[in-house]
Each structure stands twice: as C-alpha cells, then as structure tokens.
Amino acid sequence: MNIKINMVEYMNRLLALVKSDPKYLFSSRQEMVDYARAVRPHGAVRYAQGDMTRVEGGPWDLVLCLGNSLSLLLTRNDVGRALCAVRTALVPGGLYLVQVLNYDAEC
C-alpha cells in the first residue's frame, strides 16, 4: 500500500490538538530552524534550536520526534537521555510521538 501524507496538513491537525499556546518547534540545526520559519511560517508556532537530550521548557501536552530524528543520536545512552528528558517535560497524560522509518522494508 502506498500512502502519501501531506505533512503541512498533518502538522496543522496535530497543532490544533495541543491546547497550549504558543507551540514550539525545535531542531538541533539552526539552518533547519531558519528554513522552517521561512518556508512554513505559522502564527501560533515559535521556532527554536534545541537538543533532544536536554528538552527545555514545558510542561508540554505533546512532543513530536519526526523525520527519523531519534536515529541521529549516536549512542543508546543518548537515546535514553532523550527519552527521560521528554518524559520529564510532558504534562501528566501528555503524548510523545516518535516517527521511525525503516528504509530497508519492502513496500
């Protein structure tokens, strides 16, 4: 099955689910922050550079880790620190959505 996802529509729907304002989108790379801000401006979103092993701010209703970003961490220890940081930053009952892509899988 081939499913095409419109990421802009998907993100807008997810952002609508989050009750808190403003919403924050983080990337570890400043050039990606600048690109997102320029290409996908959104009035309710603040773009910032951040480190997923040290989640700052919150408490958050929803934390998204998209684009296979978790796999960019170099060690299992880094992954553990990232998961603990997110858990600490979530409100009770908050959601953590991680996208993991398997490029080896046959469709």
N, CA, C and O atoms as a GROMACS GRO file, in nm:
protein
  428
    1MET      N    1   0.084  -0.117   0.000
    1MET     CA    2   0.000   0.000   0.000
    1MET      C    3   0.090   0.124   0.000
    1MET      O    4   0.186   0.131   0.076
    2ASN      N    5   0.058   0.219  -0.084
    2ASN     CA    6   0.134   0.344  -0.092
    2ASN      C    7   0.048   0.456  -0.036
    2ASN      O    8  -0.058   0.487  -0.090
    3ILE      N    9   0.093   0.517   0.072
    3ILE     CA   10   0.018   0.624   0.136
    3ILE      C   11   0.098   0.753   0.127
    3ILE      O   12   0.213   0.759   0.170
    4LYS      N   13   0.036   0.855   0.071
    4LYS     CA   14   0.101   0.986   0.063
    4LYS      C   15   0.044   1.074   0.173
    4LYS      O   16  -0.078   1.089   0.187
    5ILE      N   17   0.133   1.131   0.252
    5ILE     CA   18   0.090   1.216   0.363
    5ILE      C   19   0.125   1.360   0.332
    5ILE      O   20   0.239   1.391   0.298
    6ASN      N   21   0.028   1.448   0.344
    6ASN     CA   22   0.052   1.591   0.330
    6ASN      C   23   0.098   1.640   0.467
    6ASN      O   24   0.017   1.660   0.557
    7MET      N   25   0.230   1.659   0.483
    7MET     CA   26   0.286   1.692   0.614
    7MET      C   27   0.236   1.825   0.668
    7MET      O   28   0.220   1.840   0.789
    8VAL      N   29   0.209   1.922   0.582
    8VAL     CA   30   0.159   2.051   0.630
    8VAL      C   31   0.022   2.033   0.693
    8VAL      O   32  -0.004   2.084   0.802
    9GLU      N   33  -0.066   1.960   0.625
    9GLU     CA   34  -0.199   1.936   0.680
    9GLU      C   35  -0.189   1.853   0.809
    9GLU      O   36  -0.259   1.880   0.907
   10TYR      N   37  -0.102   1.753   0.809
   10TYR     CA   38  -0.081   1.668   0.927
   10TYR      C   39  -0.034   1.752   1.046
   10TYR      O   40  -0.087   1.738   1.156
   11MET      N   41   0.065   1.839   1.023
   11MET     CA   42   0.116   1.922   1.132
   11MET      C   43   0.009   2.019   1.182
   11MET      O   44  -0.003   2.041   1.302
   12ASN      N   45  -0.068   2.078   1.091
   12ASN     CA   46  -0.174   2.169   1.133
   12ASN      C   47  -0.277   2.098   1.219
   12ASN      O   48  -0.326   2.155   1.316
   13ARG      N   49  -0.312   1.975   1.185
   13ARG     CA   50  -0.406   1.898   1.266
   13ARG      C   51  -0.348   1.866   1.403
   13ARG      O   52  -0.417   1.877   1.504
   14LEU      N   53  -0.221   1.827   1.407
   14LEU     CA   54  -0.158   1.799   1.536
   14LEU      C   55  -0.150   1.924   1.622
   14LEU      O   56  -0.176   1.919   1.742
   15LEU      N   57  -0.113   2.036   1.561
   15LEU     CA   58  -0.103   2.161   1.636
   15LEU      C   59  -0.239   2.202   1.693
   15LEU      O   60  -0.246   2.259   1.801
   16ALA      N   61  -0.346   2.172   1.620
   16ALA     CA   62  -0.480   2.206   1.668
   16ALA      C   63  -0.518   2.123   1.792
   16ALA      O   64  -0.599   2.167   1.873
   17LEU      N   65  -0.459   2.005   1.807
   17LEU     CA   66  -0.489   1.920   1.922
   17LEU      C   67  -0.424   1.971   2.050
   17LEU      O   68  -0.471   1.942   2.160
   18VAL      N   69  -0.318   2.046   2.036
   18VAL     CA   70  -0.244   2.094   2.152
   18VAL      C   71  -0.314   2.218   2.207
   18VAL      O   72  -0.337   2.316   2.136
   19LYS      N   73  -0.347   2.211   2.334
   19LYS     CA   74  -0.424   2.319   2.396
   19LYS      C   75  -0.341   2.442   2.428
   19LYS      O   76  -0.394   2.554   2.429
   20SER      N   77  -0.213   2.424   2.455
   20SER     CA   78  -0.130   2.536   2.499
   20SER      C   79  -0.085   2.623   2.382
   20SER      O   80  -0.064   2.574   2.271
   21ASP      N   81  -0.071   2.751   2.409
   21ASP     CA   82  -0.015   2.846   2.312
   21ASP      C   83   0.092   2.923   2.384
   21ASP      O   84   0.073   2.953   2.502
   22PRO      N   85   0.202   2.957   2.326
   22PRO     CA   86   0.237   2.920   2.189
   22PRO      C   87   0.289   2.777   2.182
   22PRO      O   88   0.312   2.713   2.285
   23LYS      N   89   0.306   2.729   2.061
   23LYS     CA   90   0.364   2.598   2.037
   23LYS      C   91   0.508   2.618   1.992
   23LYS      O   92   0.538   2.718   1.928
   24TYR      N   93   0.594   2.525   2.023
   24TYR     CA   94   0.735   2.537   1.990
   24TYR      C   95   0.778   2.422   1.900
   24TYR      O   96   0.739   2.307   1.921
   25LEU      N   97   0.857   2.454   1.799
   25LEU     CA   98   0.919   2.353   1.715
   25LEU      C   99   1.069   2.370   1.725
   25LEU      O  100   1.122   2.478   1.701
   26PHE      N  101   1.138   2.260   1.759
   26PHE     CA  102   1.282   2.265   1.779
   26PHE      C  103   1.353   2.179   1.676
   26PHE      O  104   1.301   2.077   1.631
   27SER      N  105   1.472   2.221   1.640
   27SER     CA  106   1.564   2.139   1.561
   27SER      C  107   1.703   2.160   1.620
   27SER      O  108   1.733   2.265   1.675
   28SER      N  109   1.788   2.058   1.607
   28SER     CA  110   1.924   2.073   1.658
   28SER      C  111   2.009   2.160   1.566
   28SER      O  112   2.115   2.208   1.606
   29ARG      N  113   1.963   2.182   1.445
   29ARG     CA  114   2.041   2.259   1.347
   29ARG      C  115   1.975   2.394   1.320
   29ARG      O  116   1.859   2.399   1.280
   30GLN      N  117   2.048   2.501   1.341
   30GLN     CA  118   1.993   2.635   1.324
   30GLN      C  119   1.946   2.659   1.180
   30GLN      O  120   1.847   2.728   1.159
   31GLU      N  121   2.017   2.602   1.082
   31GLU     CA  122   1.974   2.623   0.943
   31GLU      C  123   1.837   2.561   0.916
   31GLU      O  124   1.762   2.612   0.833
   32MET      N  125   1.803   2.452   0.986
   32MET     CA  126   1.670   2.393   0.971
   32MET      C  127   1.564   2.479   1.040
   32MET      O  128   1.451   2.490   0.991
   33VAL      N  129   1.600   2.538   1.152
   33VAL     CA  130   1.509   2.631   1.219
   33VAL      C  131   1.478   2.749   1.128
   33VAL      O  132   1.362   2.786   1.110
   34ASP      N  133   1.581   2.806   1.069
   34ASP     CA  134   1.564   2.920   0.979
   34ASP      C  135   1.480   2.882   0.857
   34ASP      O  136   1.394   2.958   0.814
   35TYR      N  137   1.507   2.763   0.802
   35TYR     CA  138   1.432   2.715   0.686
   35TYR      C  139   1.284   2.697   0.720
   35TYR      O  140   1.198   2.744   0.646
   36ALA      N  141   1.255   2.630   0.830
   36ALA     CA  142   1.116   2.606   0.870
   36ALA      C  143   1.043   2.737   0.894
   36ALA      O  144   0.928   2.754   0.853
   37ARG      N  145   1.110   2.828   0.959
   37ARG     CA  146   1.049   2.959   0.987
   37ARG      C  147   1.016   3.033   0.857
   37ARG      O  148   0.912   3.098   0.847
   38ALA      N  149   1.104   3.022   0.757
   38ALA     CA  150   1.084   3.093   0.631
   38ALA      C  151   0.981   3.023   0.541
   38ALA      O  152   0.898   3.089   0.478
   39VAL      N  153   0.987   2.891   0.535
   39VAL     CA  154   0.904   2.816   0.441
   39VAL      C  155   0.766   2.782   0.499
   39VAL      O  156   0.668   2.778   0.425
   40ARG      N  157   0.759   2.757   0.628
   40ARG     CA  158   0.633   2.719   0.692
   40ARG      C  159   0.601   2.810   0.810
   40ARG      O  160   0.590   2.764   0.923
   41PRO      N  161   0.585   2.939   0.783
   41PRO     CA  162   0.551   3.027   0.895
   41PRO      C  163   0.413   2.992   0.951
   41PRO      O  164   0.321   2.958   0.876
   42HIS      N  165   0.400   3.002   1.080
   42HIS     CA  166   0.273   2.970   1.147
   42HIS      C  167   0.262   3.063   1.267
   42HIS      O  168   0.352   3.069   1.350
   43GLY      N  169   0.153   3.134   1.275
   43GLY     CA  170   0.136   3.235   1.379
   43GLY      C  171   0.142   3.182   1.520
   43GLY      O  172   0.182   3.255   1.611
   44ALA      N  173   0.103   3.057   1.542
   44ALA     CA  174   0.100   3.002   1.677
   44ALA      C  175   0.225   2.921   1.711
   44ALA      O  176   0.230   2.855   1.814
   45VAL      N  177   0.327   2.926   1.624
   45VAL     CA  178   0.446   2.844   1.644
   45VAL      C  179   0.569   2.932   1.662
   45VAL      O  180   0.590   3.028   1.588
   46ARG      N  181   0.649   2.897   1.761
   46ARG     CA  182   0.780   2.959   1.780
   46ARG      C  183   0.886   2.856   1.744
   46ARG      O  184   0.885   2.744   1.796
   47TYR      N  185   0.975   2.893   1.655
   47TYR     CA  186   1.082   2.804   1.610
   47TYR      C  187   1.208   2.832   1.690
   47TYR      O  188   1.242   2.948   1.714
   48ALA      N  189   1.278   2.727   1.730
   48ALA     CA  190   1.400   2.746   1.809
   48ALA      C  191   1.495   2.628   1.790
   48ALA      O  192   1.453   2.518   1.754
   49GLN      N  193   1.623   2.654   1.816
   49GLN     CA  194   1.722   2.548   1.815
   49GLN      C  195   1.720   2.480   1.951
   49GLN      O  196   1.707   2.547   2.053
   50GLY      N  197   1.732   2.348   1.952
   50GLY     CA  198   1.729   2.274   2.078
   50GLY      C  199   1.800   2.141   2.067
   50GLY      O  200   1.836   2.098   1.957
   51ASP      N  201   1.819   2.077   2.180
   51ASP     CA  202   1.887   1.949   2.190
   51ASP      C  203   1.789   1.848   2.248
   51ASP      O  204   1.738   1.869   2.358
   52MET      N  205   1.760   1.740   2.176
   52MET     CA  206   1.658   1.647   2.222
   52MET      C  207   1.700   1.568   2.345
   52MET      O  208   1.617   1.500   2.405
   53THR      N  209   1.827   1.574   2.384
   53THR     CA  210   1.868   1.507   2.508
   53THR      C  211   1.855   1.600   2.628
   53THR      O  212   1.875   1.558   2.742
   54ARG      N  213   1.822   1.726   2.602
   54ARG     CA  214   1.800   1.824   2.709
   54ARG      C  215   1.680   1.909   2.672
   54ARG      O  216   1.694   2.024   2.631
   55VAL      N  217   1.562   1.853   2.686
   55VAL     CA  218   1.439   1.923   2.650
   55VAL      C  219   1.414   2.032   2.752
   55VAL      O  220   1.406   2.006   2.872
   56GLU      N  221   1.403   2.155   2.704
   56GLU     CA  222   1.382   2.269   2.793
   56GLU      C  223   1.241   2.323   2.775
   56GLU      O  224   1.178   2.305   2.670
   57GLY      N  225   1.193   2.389   2.878
   57GLY     CA  226   1.059   2.447   2.870
   57GLY      C  227   0.955   2.347   2.917
   57GLY      O  228   0.985   2.249   2.985
   58GLY      N  229   0.833   2.375   2.878
   58GLY     CA  230   0.724   2.286   2.916
   58GLY      C  231   0.659   2.333   3.044
   58GLY      O  232   0.689   2.442   3.093
   59PRO      N  233   0.572   2.256   3.099
   59PRO     CA  234   0.539   2.120   3.056
   59PRO      C  235   0.461   2.122   2.924
   59PRO      O  236   0.386   2.216   2.896
   60TRP      N  237   0.481   2.017   2.843
   60TRP     CA  238   0.423   2.007   2.710
   60TRP      C  239   0.310   1.905   2.708
   60TRP      O  240   0.316   1.803   2.777
   61ASP      N  241   0.207   1.934   2.629
   61ASP     CA  242   0.097   1.839   2.607
   61ASP      C  243   0.138   1.731   2.508
   61ASP      O  244   0.096   1.616   2.518
   62LEU      N  245   0.220   1.769   2.411
   62LEU     CA  246   0.257   1.680   2.303
   62LEU      C  247   0.401   1.709   2.261
   62LEU      O  248   0.438   1.825   2.243
   63VAL      N  249   0.481   1.604   2.246
   63VAL     CA  250   0.616   1.617   2.193
   63VAL      C  251   0.625   1.525   2.072
   63VAL      O  252   0.593   1.407   2.080
   64LEU      N  253   0.668   1.582   1.960
   64LEU     CA  254   0.683   1.505   1.836
   64LEU      C  255   0.831   1.492   1.804
   64LEU      O  256   0.909   1.586   1.820
   65CYS      N  257   0.869   1.374   1.758
   65CYS     CA  258   1.005   1.349   1.712
   65CYS      C  259   0.991   1.290   1.572
   65CYS      O  260   0.975   1.169   1.557
   66LEU      N  261   0.996   1.375   1.470
   66LEU     CA  262   0.965   1.335   1.334
   66LEU      C  263   1.090   1.328   1.247
   66LEU      O  264   1.196   1.379   1.282
   67GLY      N  265   1.074   1.264   1.132
   67GLY     CA  266   1.181   1.260   1.033
   67GLY      C  267   1.296   1.167   1.071
   67GLY      O  268   1.409   1.189   1.029
   68ASN      N  269   1.266   1.064   1.150
   68ASN     CA  270   1.369   0.969   1.191
   68ASN      C  271   1.479   1.034   1.276
   68ASN      O  272   1.592   0.985   1.280
   69SER      N  273   1.444   1.142   1.343
   69SER     CA  274   1.543   1.219   1.420
   69SER      C  275   1.605   1.140   1.534
   69SER      O  276   1.723   1.158   1.564
   70LEU      N  277   1.528   1.053   1.598
   70LEU     CA  278   1.582   0.977   1.711
   70LEU      C  279   1.702   0.892   1.669
   70LEU      O  280   1.793   0.870   1.748
   71SER      N  281   1.701   0.844   1.545
   71SER     CA  282   1.812   0.760   1.497
   71SER      C  283   1.940   0.839   1.477
   71SER      O  284   2.046   0.780   1.455
   72LEU      N  285   1.934   0.971   1.483
   72LEU     CA  286   2.054   1.054   1.468
   72LEU      C  287   2.138   1.057   1.596
   72LEU      O  288   2.254   1.098   1.593
   73LEU      N  289   2.079   1.015   1.707
   73LEU     CA  290   2.156   1.010   1.831
   73LEU      C  291   2.259   0.898   1.820
   73LEU      O  292   2.230   0.792   1.766
   74LEU      N  293   2.377   0.922   1.872
   74LEU     CA  294   2.490   0.833   1.844
   74LEU      C  295   2.498   0.710   1.933
   74LEU      O  296   2.551   0.607   1.890
   75THR      N  297   2.447   0.717   2.055
   75THR     CA  298   2.460   0.604   2.146
   75THR      C  299   2.325   0.571   2.211
   75THR      O  300   2.233   0.653   2.210
   76ARG      N  301   2.316   0.451   2.266
   76ARG     CA  302   2.195   0.414   2.341
   76ARG      C  303   2.177   0.505   2.462
   76ARG      O  304   2.064   0.536   2.502
   77ASN      N  305   2.288   0.546   2.521
   77ASN     CA  306   2.282   0.636   2.634
   77ASN      C  307   2.218   0.769   2.594
   77ASN      O  308   2.138   0.825   2.669
   78ASP      N  309   2.252   0.821   2.475
   78ASP     CA  310   2.191   0.944   2.424
   78ASP      C  311   2.041   0.925   2.405
   78ASP      O  312   1.962   1.014   2.440
   79VAL      N  313   2.001   0.811   2.350
   79VAL     CA  314   1.859   0.783   2.331
   79VAL      C  315   1.788   0.779   2.467
   79VAL      O  316   1.680   0.836   2.482
   80GLY      N  317   1.848   0.712   2.564
   80GLY     CA  318   1.790   0.708   2.698
   80GLY      C  319   1.775   0.846   2.760
   80GLY      O  320   1.673   0.876   2.821
   81ARG      N  321   1.878   0.930   2.743
   81ARG     CA  322   1.869   1.068   2.795
   81ARG      C  323   1.758   1.146   2.726
   81ARG      O  324   1.688   1.223   2.791
   82ALA      N  325   1.743   1.126   2.596
   82ALA     CA  326   1.637   1.196   2.523
   82ALA      C  327   1.500   1.152   2.572
   82ALA      O  328   1.412   1.235   2.595
   83LEU      N  329   1.480   1.021   2.589
   83LEU     CA  330   1.351   0.971   2.636
   83LEU      C  331   1.319   1.021   2.777
   83LEU      O  332   1.206   1.058   2.806
   84CYS      N  333   1.419   1.022   2.864
   84CYS     CA  334   1.399   1.073   3.000
   84CYS      C  335   1.368   1.223   3.000
   84CYS      O  336   1.284   1.270   3.076
   85ALA      N  337   1.437   1.297   2.914
   85ALA     CA  338   1.414   1.442   2.906
   85ALA      C  339   1.272   1.471   2.861
   85ALA      O  340   1.207   1.561   2.914
   86VAL      N  341   1.223   1.396   2.763
   86VAL     CA  342   1.086   1.416   2.716
   86VAL      C  343   0.987   1.378   2.825
   86VAL      O  344   0.892   1.452   2.850
   87ARG      N  345   1.008   1.265   2.889
   87ARG     CA  346   0.917   1.222   2.996
   87ARG      C  347   0.906   1.330   3.103
   87ARG      O  348   0.796   1.358   3.152
   88THR      N  349   1.016   1.390   3.139
   88THR     CA  350   1.017   1.495   3.241
   88THR      C  351   0.944   1.620   3.194
   88THR      O  352   0.885   1.692   3.275
   89ALA      N  353   0.948   1.647   3.063
   89ALA     CA  354   0.890   1.770   3.009
   89ALA      C  355   0.741   1.759   2.978
   89ALA      O  356   0.676   1.861   2.954
   90LEU      N  357   0.686   1.638   2.978
   90LEU     CA  358   0.545   1.620   2.944
   90LEU      C  359   0.454   1.644   3.065
   90LEU      O  360   0.491   1.615   3.179
   91VAL      N  361   0.334   1.697   3.039
   91VAL     CA  362   0.232   1.706   3.142
   91VAL      C  363   0.185   1.563   3.173
   91VAL      O  364   0.204   1.474   3.090
   92PRO      N  365   0.125   1.539   3.289
   92PRO     CA  366   0.068   1.406   3.314
   92PRO      C  367  -0.034   1.373   3.203
   92PRO      O  368  -0.124   1.452   3.175
   93GLY      N  369  -0.018   1.258   3.143
   93GLY     CA  370  -0.106   1.219   3.033
   93GLY      C  371  -0.063   1.274   2.898
   93GLY      O  372  -0.131   1.253   2.797
   94GLY      N  373   0.051   1.346   2.895
   94GLY     CA  374   0.100   1.402   2.769
   94GLY      C  375   0.145   1.291   2.674
   94GLY      O  376   0.170   1.178   2.716
   95LEU      N  377   0.155   1.325   2.547
   95LEU     CA  378   0.189   1.227   2.444
   95LEU      C  379   0.326   1.255   2.382
   95LEU      O  380   0.364   1.370   2.362
   96TYR      N  381   0.397   1.147   2.353
   96TYR     CA  382   0.526   1.154   2.283
   96TYR      C  383   0.513   1.068   2.159
   96TYR      O  384   0.499   0.946   2.169
   97LEU      N  385   0.518   1.130   2.043
   97LEU     CA  386   0.503   1.060   1.916
   97LEU      C  387   0.638   1.060   1.846
   97LEU      O  388   0.694   1.166   1.817
   98VAL      N  389   0.689   0.940   1.817
   98VAL     CA  390   0.819   0.924   1.752
   98VAL      C  391   0.797   0.857   1.617
   98VAL      O  392   0.732   0.753   1.608
   99GLN      N  393   0.852   0.917   1.513
   99GLN     CA  394   0.847   0.857   1.379
   99GLN      C  395   0.979   0.785   1.355
   99GLN      O  396   1.086   0.845   1.360
  100VAL      N  397   0.970   0.656   1.329
  100VAL     CA  398   1.089   0.576   1.298
  100VAL      C  399   1.067   0.515   1.160
  100VAL      O  400   0.971   0.442   1.137
  101LEU      N  401   1.157   0.546   1.069
  101LEU     CA  402   1.146   0.498   0.932
  101LEU      C  403   1.236   0.378   0.911
  101LEU      O  404   1.352   0.379   0.954
  102ASN      N  405   1.185   0.276   0.846
  102ASN     CA  406   1.264   0.159   0.812
  102ASN      C  407   1.287   0.163   0.661
  102ASN      O  408   1.203   0.120   0.583
  103TYR      N  409   1.402   0.214   0.622
  103TYR     CA  410   1.434   0.228   0.481
  103TYR      C  411   1.462   0.094   0.414
  103TYR      O  412   1.464   0.086   0.291
  104ASP      N  413   1.484  -0.011   0.492
  104ASP     CA  414   1.511  -0.143   0.435
  104ASP      C  415   1.386  -0.222   0.406
  104ASP      O  416   1.391  -0.322   0.334
  105ALA      N  417   1.273  -0.180   0.460
  105ALA     CA  418   1.149  -0.254   0.440
  105ALA      C  419   1.101  -0.242   0.296
  105ALA      O  420   1.112  -0.137   0.233
  106GLU      N  421   1.048  -0.352   0.245
  106GLU     CA  422   0.989  -0.350   0.112
  106GLU      C  423   0.845  -0.308   0.123
  106GLU      O  424   0.773  -0.351   0.212
  107CYS      N  425   0.803  -0.223   0.032
  107CYS     CA  426   0.662  -0.177   0.032
  107CYS      C  427   0.578  -0.262  -0.058
  107CYS      O  428   0.458  -0.238  -0.070
   0.00000   0.00000   0.00000
